[in-house]
Amino acid sequence: LTKTPVVVPAVGPARIPVPQDDLGEFTEEELAGALDRRELRVFYQPIIECAAGALAGFEALARWTRANGQAVSPDVFIPFAESTGLIDRLSDQVVSQAMAWLTGAFPDTALLLSLNLSARSLSDETLADRIAQACRQHAIAPARIILEITETSAMSHSITTLDLVTRFRIKGFQLSIDDFGVGYSSLVQLARLPFSELKIDKTFVISAQKSKESRSIVKAIVSLAHSLELRVTAEGVEDEWTLGFLKELHCDFAQGFHISRPMEGGAAEKWVRERILPDRYGSGIDRADP
Ligand code: C2E
Ligand code: MG
Ligand code: MG
Ligand code: MG
C-alpha cells in the first residue's frame, strides 16, 4: 500500500473565531485556582439517532465562568490549559463529573458519553488507565465511552496515534475522529486505525442548506465512513432541513442547536424527561456495539 494523501478537501476554518469578549486576560493561577475549587462545570449536549430520533447519548463540554462573571470559551481555556500543563487535572475533573452525572441521572440506561481528549493528552501514557479507573469507579462499561480526538491531532503523529488508539481499544473504549473534514487524513490511516466513528466538522453541516459544496462534502464523508464500517455523527445541526438531509444520507447520529444546545446537568435531565419517550432511550447500546 502506498500512502494516499488527502481524502476529503480541507475547506473552511478549523475553528469558529473566538468572540473578542472571550479573550479577557486570565492567568495560570486563576485557572489553577478554579480547578482547586472545582469550579469548572460540564454541560451536556444530546446526540440522537437520525433515523428514529432516539436519544443515543451526550457529549460532555467543559464550561468555565470566572469570578468576575465572564464566561470563557473552551476554545480559549482548553489550549491555555494544554500549554500550562493544567490539562490533565482539567480532563480528570471533566471525566469524573460527567460520569457521576450520567450514572446519577440515568442509572438504568445504556446511554453513551462522548468525551473530548486534548491533543496534548495523546502522548500521556497514563490517560487510558485513568479513564478506565473512572469507568470502574462509576460502573460504566468502557464501550459506552466515546473518546473524541480532533482529526488534526489524531493524524499528525501516526505512530503515537496507533499506539494510543490501540491502548484505548484494548480497554474497550470507542474512538471518534472529531472535526473530520478540515484536517488531513489519509485513507490508509483511516482504514488501519481502529476508530469507531467519524464526526463531521460543524462548518460543513451548518452551511449544508446553503452550500452545494458543503452538501457534497457531508455526503462524501458519510459514504466514506460507511465504506470503512465506521459510524458517522453530524454536529452543528441547526435546522430541520439539515436533519432531513442527514436522514436521507443515512447518517447515523446528529447533534446540534436544532436538537438542543449544550445544557447543565439538571436541564439535560429535564430535557430528556420532557422530550424523549421512555422507550426511546437506552438504545445507545446499539451504537456502542454495532
Ligand atoms: P467540539 O468537540 O467539536 O464540540 C462541539 C462544539 O460545537 C461545542 O462548542 C458545541 O457547543 C458547538 N455546537 C454544537 N452544536 C452546534 C450547532 O448547532 N451550531 C454551532 N454553531 N455550534 C454547535 P464548545 O462547547 O464551545 O466547545 C468548543 C471546543 O472545545 C470543542 O469542540 C472541543 O474541541 C473543546 N472542548 C470542550 N470541552 C472540552 C473538554 O472537556 N476537554 C477538551 N480537551 N476539549 C474540550
Ligand atoms: Mg467533540
Ligand atoms: Mg467537533
Ligand atoms: Mg471542535
GROMACS .gro file of N, CA and C and ligand atoms in nm, residues 59-61 114-117 148-150 176 178-179 199 235 255, ligand 2:
model
   49
   59GLU      N    1  -2.266   1.450   2.456
   59GLU     CA    2  -2.126   1.494   2.456
   59GLU      C    3  -2.105   1.586   2.575
   60ALA      N    4  -1.999   1.560   2.651
   60ALA     CA    5  -1.963   1.645   2.766
   60ALA      C    6  -1.876   1.761   2.716
   61LEU      N    7  -1.915   1.883   2.754
   61LEU     CA    8  -1.841   2.002   2.710
   61LEU      C    9  -1.810   2.090   2.832
  114SER      N   10  -1.979   1.095   2.524
  114SER     CA   11  -1.866   1.135   2.441
  114SER      C   12  -1.781   1.236   2.517
  115LEU      N   13  -1.652   1.210   2.523
  115LEU     CA   14  -1.558   1.297   2.595
  115LEU      C   15  -1.451   1.344   2.499
  116ASN      N   16  -1.416   1.471   2.507
  116ASN     CA   17  -1.311   1.523   2.420
  116ASN      C   18  -1.173   1.503   2.484
  117LEU      N   19  -1.080   1.453   2.406
  117LEU     CA   20  -0.943   1.439   2.455
  117LEU      C   21  -0.859   1.548   2.391
  148GLU      N   22  -1.329   1.142   2.185
  148GLU     CA   23  -1.319   1.221   2.063
  148GLU      C   24  -1.181   1.286   2.054
  149ILE      N   25  -1.116   1.264   1.941
  149ILE     CA   26  -0.984   1.321   1.916
  149ILE      C   27  -0.996   1.400   1.788
  150THR      N   28  -0.950   1.525   1.787
  150THR     CA   29  -0.968   1.601   1.663
  150THR      C   30  -0.882   1.541   1.551
  176SER      N   31  -1.349   0.832   1.835
  176SER     CA   32  -1.412   0.909   1.730
  176SER      C   33  -1.314   1.014   1.678
  178ASP      N   34  -1.297   1.369   1.568
  178ASP     CA   35  -1.376   1.491   1.577
  178ASP      C   36  -1.333   1.591   1.469
  179ASP      N   37  -1.423   1.679   1.433
  179ASP     CA   38  -1.394   1.787   1.337
  179ASP      C   39  -1.339   1.729   1.207
  199LYS      N   40  -1.677   1.215   1.303
  199LYS     CA   41  -1.768   1.322   1.340
  199LYS      C   42  -1.747   1.438   1.244
  235GLU      N   43  -2.229   1.703   1.359
  235GLU     CA   44  -2.251   1.805   1.462
  235GLU      C   45  -2.280   1.937   1.392
  255GLN      N   46  -2.630   1.594   1.612
  255GLN     CA   47  -2.612   1.675   1.731
  255GLN      C   48  -2.612   1.821   1.685
  292MG      MG   49  -1.616   1.691   2.038
   0.00000   0.00000   0.00000
